[in-house]
XYZ file of C-alpha atoms in Angstrom:
448
model
C 6.210 89.192 88.737
C 9.910 88.399 89.399
C 10.695 87.653 93.022
C 13.081 90.599 93.396
C 10.429 92.979 92.056
C 7.827 91.416 94.384
C 10.090 92.125 97.370
C 10.470 95.766 96.336
C 6.751 96.284 95.689
C 5.755 94.551 98.934
C 8.222 96.648 100.939
C 6.820 99.836 99.382
C 3.280 98.742 100.246
C 4.352 97.980 103.803
C 5.924 101.417 104.183
C 2.717 103.032 102.879
C 0.673 101.163 105.499
C 3.116 102.091 108.254
C 3.090 105.804 107.441
C -0.713 105.972 107.138
C -1.335 104.216 110.450
C 1.382 106.221 112.204
C -0.175 109.496 111.043
C -3.653 108.452 112.196
C -2.593 107.202 115.627
C -0.247 110.154 116.173
C -3.145 112.537 115.539
C -5.159 110.650 118.157
C -2.290 110.915 120.636
C -2.139 114.664 120.097
C -5.783 114.919 121.098
C -5.106 113.192 124.399
C -1.892 115.204 124.933
C 0.515 112.320 124.514
C 3.783 112.524 122.531
C 3.865 111.098 119.018
C 6.271 108.382 120.114
C 3.504 106.741 122.177
C 1.294 106.348 119.117
C 4.117 105.214 116.858
C 5.331 102.574 119.309
C 1.735 101.383 119.724
C 1.342 101.051 115.951
C 4.508 98.984 115.800
C 3.385 96.665 118.590
C -0.124 96.262 117.125
C 1.234 95.313 113.686
C 3.445 92.644 115.231
C 2.730 89.289 116.883
C 1.431 90.943 120.061
C -1.922 91.907 118.471
C -2.161 91.269 114.737
C -0.501 87.894 115.254
C -3.401 86.781 117.457
C -5.730 86.686 114.467
C -5.776 83.674 112.114
C -3.792 83.769 108.896
C -0.384 84.846 110.254
C -1.113 88.459 109.321
C 2.218 90.000 110.425
C 4.107 87.716 108.044
C 1.617 88.404 105.268
C 1.954 92.160 105.620
C 5.685 92.108 106.323
C 7.126 88.856 104.948
C 10.560 87.845 106.259
C 12.063 88.609 102.824
C 11.216 92.320 103.055
C 12.173 92.912 106.682
C 15.874 93.487 105.939
C 14.802 96.173 103.462
C 12.549 97.772 106.057
C 15.468 97.569 108.463
C 17.681 99.592 106.115
C 14.981 102.263 105.712
C 14.478 102.415 109.478
C 18.219 102.776 110.057
C 18.376 105.755 107.709
C 15.670 107.497 109.735
C 17.312 106.513 113.017
C 20.769 107.762 112.007
C 19.374 111.097 110.870
C 17.478 111.357 114.162
C 20.646 110.720 116.168
C 22.511 113.265 114.046
C 19.882 115.937 114.750
C 20.055 115.177 118.483
C 23.816 115.647 118.392
C 23.611 118.857 116.354
C 21.082 120.422 118.723
C 23.008 119.493 121.854
C 24.314 122.624 123.561
C 26.749 121.953 126.380
C 27.035 125.664 127.092
C 23.888 125.537 129.191
C 25.636 123.214 131.634
C 28.679 125.397 132.259
C 28.882 126.783 135.742
C 25.788 124.944 136.928
C 27.236 121.703 138.262
C 27.924 123.307 141.642
C 24.186 123.613 142.306
C 22.977 120.573 140.329
C 25.851 118.113 140.692
C 24.162 116.094 143.442
C 20.971 115.769 141.395
C 22.923 114.745 138.306
C 24.952 112.122 140.155
C 21.863 110.600 141.761
C 19.967 110.693 138.429
C 22.603 108.319 137.080
C 23.945 106.435 140.076
C 20.666 105.238 141.595
C 19.008 103.936 138.407
C 22.256 102.284 137.319
C 22.654 100.634 140.708
C 19.048 99.435 140.717
C 19.436 98.261 137.123
C 22.465 96.150 138.046
C 20.554 94.769 141.037
C 17.610 93.909 138.793
C 19.986 92.197 136.377
C 21.252 90.024 139.228
C 17.669 88.996 140.061
C 16.446 88.184 136.535
C 19.675 86.998 134.902
C 18.782 83.345 135.395
C 15.663 83.772 133.239
C 17.432 85.589 130.400
C 20.991 84.268 130.388
C 20.652 82.440 127.054
C 19.789 84.198 123.768
C 19.621 82.153 120.551
C 21.536 79.335 122.194
C 24.377 81.554 123.405
C 25.082 82.424 127.024
C 24.945 86.160 127.761
C 27.904 87.276 129.935
C 26.583 88.668 133.211
C 28.914 91.686 133.221
C 27.666 92.962 129.873
C 24.063 92.106 130.788
C 24.230 93.983 134.093
C 25.993 97.038 132.653
C 23.494 97.183 129.813
C 20.472 97.099 132.137
C 22.086 99.776 134.295
C 22.449 102.064 131.285
C 18.907 101.248 130.083
C 17.471 102.292 133.447
C 19.388 105.577 133.546
C 18.516 106.980 130.113
C 16.264 110.016 129.590
C 14.690 110.881 126.236
C 15.710 114.459 125.590
C 13.425 115.001 122.524
C 10.195 113.913 124.229
C 11.295 115.771 127.346
C 11.691 119.011 125.376
C 8.249 118.511 123.860
C 6.565 117.932 127.225
C 8.308 120.929 128.786
C 7.135 123.163 125.933
C 3.566 121.848 126.107
C 3.410 122.303 129.883
C 4.856 125.816 129.741
C 7.849 124.894 131.898
C 10.588 126.386 129.691
C 11.550 129.055 132.229
C 10.879 127.227 135.465
C 13.686 125.782 137.499
C 12.383 122.226 137.078
C 12.067 122.612 133.304
C 15.495 124.091 132.655
C 17.220 121.756 135.108
C 15.547 118.774 133.430
C 16.844 119.861 130.018
C 20.401 120.295 131.229
C 20.426 117.115 133.315
C 18.899 115.051 130.524
C 21.524 116.278 128.064
C 24.354 115.393 130.472
C 22.718 112.051 131.342
C 22.358 110.981 127.754
C 25.888 111.880 126.683
C 27.339 109.847 129.560
C 24.858 107.011 128.974
C 25.785 106.810 125.273
C 29.464 106.680 126.236
C 28.777 103.833 128.661
C 26.695 102.020 126.044
C 29.617 102.307 123.638
C 31.749 100.527 126.228
C 29.107 97.793 126.627
C 28.941 97.354 122.836
C 32.724 97.121 122.672
C 32.782 94.531 125.472
C 30.099 92.477 123.725
C 31.529 92.557 120.215
C 35.224 92.322 121.071
C 37.011 88.973 121.222
C 38.772 88.944 124.574
C 40.685 91.679 126.381
C 42.950 92.412 123.436
C 39.969 92.873 121.152
C 38.287 95.230 123.627
C 41.420 97.336 123.981
C 41.715 97.488 120.197
C 38.141 98.760 119.897
C 38.781 101.373 122.592
C 42.009 102.479 120.913
C 40.338 102.929 117.535
C 37.463 104.725 119.255
C 39.949 107.172 120.756
C 41.522 107.727 117.317
C 38.065 108.336 115.881
C 37.195 110.880 118.604
C 40.474 112.745 118.116
C 39.925 112.852 114.350
C 36.359 114.120 114.749
C 37.248 116.801 117.297
C 40.557 118.024 115.894
C 40.145 117.427 112.173
C 36.510 117.108 111.103
C 35.117 119.836 113.377
C 37.523 122.569 112.162
C 36.896 121.558 108.550
C 33.127 121.763 109.044
C 33.483 125.147 110.754
C 35.562 126.468 107.852
C 33.082 125.135 105.304
C 30.212 126.719 107.228
C 31.953 130.113 107.249
C 32.613 130.003 103.496
C 29.208 128.695 102.474
C 27.340 130.808 99.922
C 23.754 130.737 98.705
C 24.862 129.280 95.360
C 26.099 126.153 97.184
C 22.961 125.459 99.181
C 21.468 122.829 96.871
C 24.420 120.511 97.591
C 24.679 121.077 101.336
C 21.998 118.657 102.670
C 23.332 115.855 100.467
C 26.928 116.381 101.611
C 25.933 116.626 105.275
C 23.908 113.408 104.987
C 26.932 111.793 103.353
C 29.036 112.813 106.345
C 26.458 111.389 108.757
C 26.393 108.002 107.058
C 30.171 107.912 106.585
C 30.710 108.592 110.289
C 28.160 105.894 111.156
C 29.954 103.495 108.796
C 33.274 104.123 110.544
C 31.975 103.600 114.082
C 30.134 100.478 112.997
C 33.380 99.008 111.655
C 35.242 100.071 114.784
C 32.746 98.077 116.829
C 30.764 100.725 118.736
C 27.573 100.795 116.586
C 26.520 103.135 113.809
C 24.305 105.358 115.989
C 27.367 106.732 117.788
C 28.883 107.878 114.515
C 25.724 109.739 113.545
C 25.442 111.319 116.990
C 29.105 112.338 117.020
C 28.892 113.908 113.571
C 26.062 116.050 114.917
C 28.146 117.041 117.941
C 31.016 118.360 115.786
C 28.765 120.366 113.455
C 28.988 124.189 113.782
C 26.718 125.321 116.621
C 25.351 128.603 115.213
C 21.636 128.016 114.663
C 21.280 131.214 112.608
C 23.964 130.209 110.112
C 23.272 129.428 106.466
C 24.540 125.869 107.001
C 22.011 125.225 109.751
C 19.115 126.856 107.888
C 19.822 124.908 104.708
C 20.770 121.468 106.062
C 18.632 121.063 109.170
C 15.053 121.208 107.740
C 15.369 118.578 104.965
C 17.411 116.128 107.045
C 15.092 116.531 110.016
C 12.056 116.020 107.788
C 13.459 112.856 106.208
C 14.356 111.458 109.620
C 10.908 112.225 110.982
C 9.263 110.672 107.896
C 11.182 107.394 108.194
C 11.097 106.951 111.975
C 7.669 105.206 111.953
C 9.322 102.412 109.961
C 11.802 102.044 112.819
C 8.915 101.676 115.272
C 7.254 98.955 113.241
C 10.530 97.058 112.822
C 10.845 97.310 116.607
C 7.225 96.235 117.103
C 7.725 93.152 114.970
C 10.314 92.046 117.540
C 7.969 92.658 120.483
C 5.870 89.641 121.382
C 3.800 90.194 124.489
C 2.263 86.742 124.103
C 5.574 85.259 125.256
C 5.179 86.834 128.705
C 4.236 84.191 131.242
C 2.924 84.964 134.725
C 6.538 85.264 135.846
C 7.246 87.497 132.861
C 4.388 89.812 133.818
C 5.793 90.081 137.334
C 9.217 90.852 135.897
C 7.678 93.543 133.693
C 6.038 95.150 136.714
C 9.351 94.944 138.576
C 11.159 96.584 135.642
C 8.657 99.457 135.574
C 8.868 99.917 139.347
C 12.675 99.879 139.310
C 12.744 102.348 136.418
C 10.437 104.782 138.242
C 12.126 104.383 141.615
C 15.567 104.862 140.148
C 14.948 107.858 137.918
C 11.872 109.581 139.316
C 12.598 108.727 142.936
C 16.330 109.364 142.778
C 15.975 112.735 141.079
C 13.084 113.904 143.259
C 14.780 112.920 146.512
C 18.122 114.508 145.647
C 16.364 117.654 144.389
C 14.469 117.907 147.679
C 17.705 117.503 149.631
C 19.268 120.362 147.658
C 16.440 122.719 148.666
C 13.628 122.319 146.152
C 10.061 122.000 147.392
C 8.593 118.506 147.214
C 6.199 119.370 144.398
C 8.888 120.980 142.249
C 11.255 118.097 142.988
C 8.585 115.583 141.948
C 7.938 117.515 138.725
C 11.663 117.322 137.969
C 11.656 113.580 138.684
C 8.656 112.955 136.424
C 10.313 114.872 133.593
C 13.563 112.953 133.963
C 11.662 109.646 133.996
C 10.514 110.004 130.370
C 12.348 107.637 128.022
C 10.580 107.644 124.647
C 12.464 106.953 121.440
C 15.894 107.182 123.064
C 15.116 104.082 125.125
C 13.923 102.227 122.024
C 17.182 103.010 120.252
C 19.098 101.584 123.190
C 16.837 98.513 123.380
C 17.315 97.776 119.683
C 21.067 97.907 120.191
C 20.740 95.363 122.996
C 18.531 93.110 120.892
C 20.899 93.233 117.917
C 23.850 92.425 120.182
C 22.099 89.362 121.604
C 21.920 90.799 125.136
C 18.121 90.635 125.378
C 15.661 87.802 124.974
C 12.394 88.547 123.164
C 10.578 88.408 126.505
C 12.893 90.895 128.191
C 12.940 93.137 125.134
C 9.124 93.206 125.147
C 9.054 94.028 128.860
C 11.555 96.853 128.417
C 9.544 98.339 125.536
C 6.479 98.365 127.796
C 8.546 100.133 130.444
C 9.508 102.812 127.915
C 5.838 103.257 127.013
C 4.659 103.515 130.622
C 7.371 105.897 131.839
C 6.757 108.188 128.860
C 2.977 107.961 128.938
C 2.541 108.815 132.630
C 4.442 112.104 132.380
C 1.678 114.311 130.940
C -1.206 113.176 133.205
C 0.940 113.277 136.350
C 2.240 116.750 135.520
C -1.298 117.952 134.851
C -2.248 116.917 138.379
C 0.875 118.332 140.017
C 1.013 121.725 138.304
C -1.121 124.798 138.776
C -1.379 127.623 136.260
C 1.073 129.790 138.177
C 3.605 126.932 138.197
C 4.051 127.516 134.478
C 5.485 130.975 135.101
C 9.172 131.568 135.894
C 9.975 130.743 139.501
C 11.298 133.721 141.444
C 12.319 134.253 145.035
C 12.805 130.536 145.666
C 14.689 129.521 148.761
C 16.423 126.962 146.578
C 18.349 129.728 144.867
C 17.022 132.651 142.900
C 20.331 133.106 141.104
C 20.170 129.560 139.803
C 16.626 130.154 138.554
C 17.601 133.304 136.680
C 20.598 131.560 135.179
C 18.500 128.578 134.185
C 15.845 130.786 132.630
C 18.469 132.460 130.469
C 20.136 129.207 129.441
C 20.379 128.809 125.667
C 19.344 125.191 125.894
C 15.778 126.220 126.692
C 15.643 128.177 123.453
C 16.907 125.181 121.546
C 14.245 123.017 123.157
C 11.509 125.462 122.211
C 12.733 125.545 118.621
C 12.918 121.762 118.511
C 9.422 121.407 119.936
C 8.112 123.975 117.494
C 9.462 122.079 114.521
C 7.903 118.846 115.713
C 10.867 116.531 116.102
C 10.606 116.953 119.837
C 7.421 114.900 119.692
C 9.603 111.846 119.972
């Protein structure tokens, strides 16, 4: 068999194994009321050096030889870009309008405290992770990156957990959805700045990246968005067979542009989703969303395995284990603690405030996307990357069992008559974002 054909056949066999194992472990996670992302991350880690690599015969390299990993990487990026596009398309900023007066303090603390603790953690561990592949990691970029990594919330897995727990119309559930959406948009913007700082050559290079990024944003908002709106209004049933292909083309083209600008391809996919027409009952949405969402969901397990192949828990020394524990503690203190404390100070009861903090502490796939960006940029060592992946697993995995202990059956009904503000509760219950979350959870993408 020619070598090129062997690479193709081996990659196809690897993808078959990945999808089969992901389906089996995801089904198991459903039975224990854990999101699919937990099972898929676990599959990726187990197929890598952390578990399979412990057995004789170098099994990870036999199953996924170095020659096929770039091909798996391309497949995983297709799934990831479609996932980011769907997240952007389903984002609804309308639910946040008029609510910052009552939730502003919670939102600020949900970002400020974890970012501050993340920068402090960076100062403590920088000496152990300041060199990646023989190159010194600048402290500024390293600290900013860890701050962003600690402040992220995974909106998809959050929507899934809220739907499963019956919290769609409670104050904690609707606040969590709105806060997570605002958190993630700001966090992605900050990550774009970190990427620009890391990839640019000097101050002039950074300013050039920022200038082109501004041009890109203006073009997307003032040119692409009106064109897409006009196309959506004129779309007819006879055109529907071409729509998913053309939308996917736009996603990848936007990702291509942002990648060349220097702010990573995921931002282009996310931004293309943001400028898509927002009407979820439109023909455009009904025709384009299902196939693109299905393809993204199908290919995401490949992304998890590519990630897992980079996780090597065997590299964690005793000091590395302590750092991992510190990372998990800082992540929980910053997000869960910061949100719960600020929510209590704004008038919520301790139990409701803790529920809100637990929801906001879930990181899931969104954290993995961010971690892969850091690894590709050379900001993370393998040891630190592995520790951060474990943190994402723990913070996501503890949500369901903790909520099950905190909540009673009547907590899953809409909150009324609360001293924290009945008007806010009614407004939150009517927020369109909750409906979007329910729809997302119902289709299954929210499992991530």
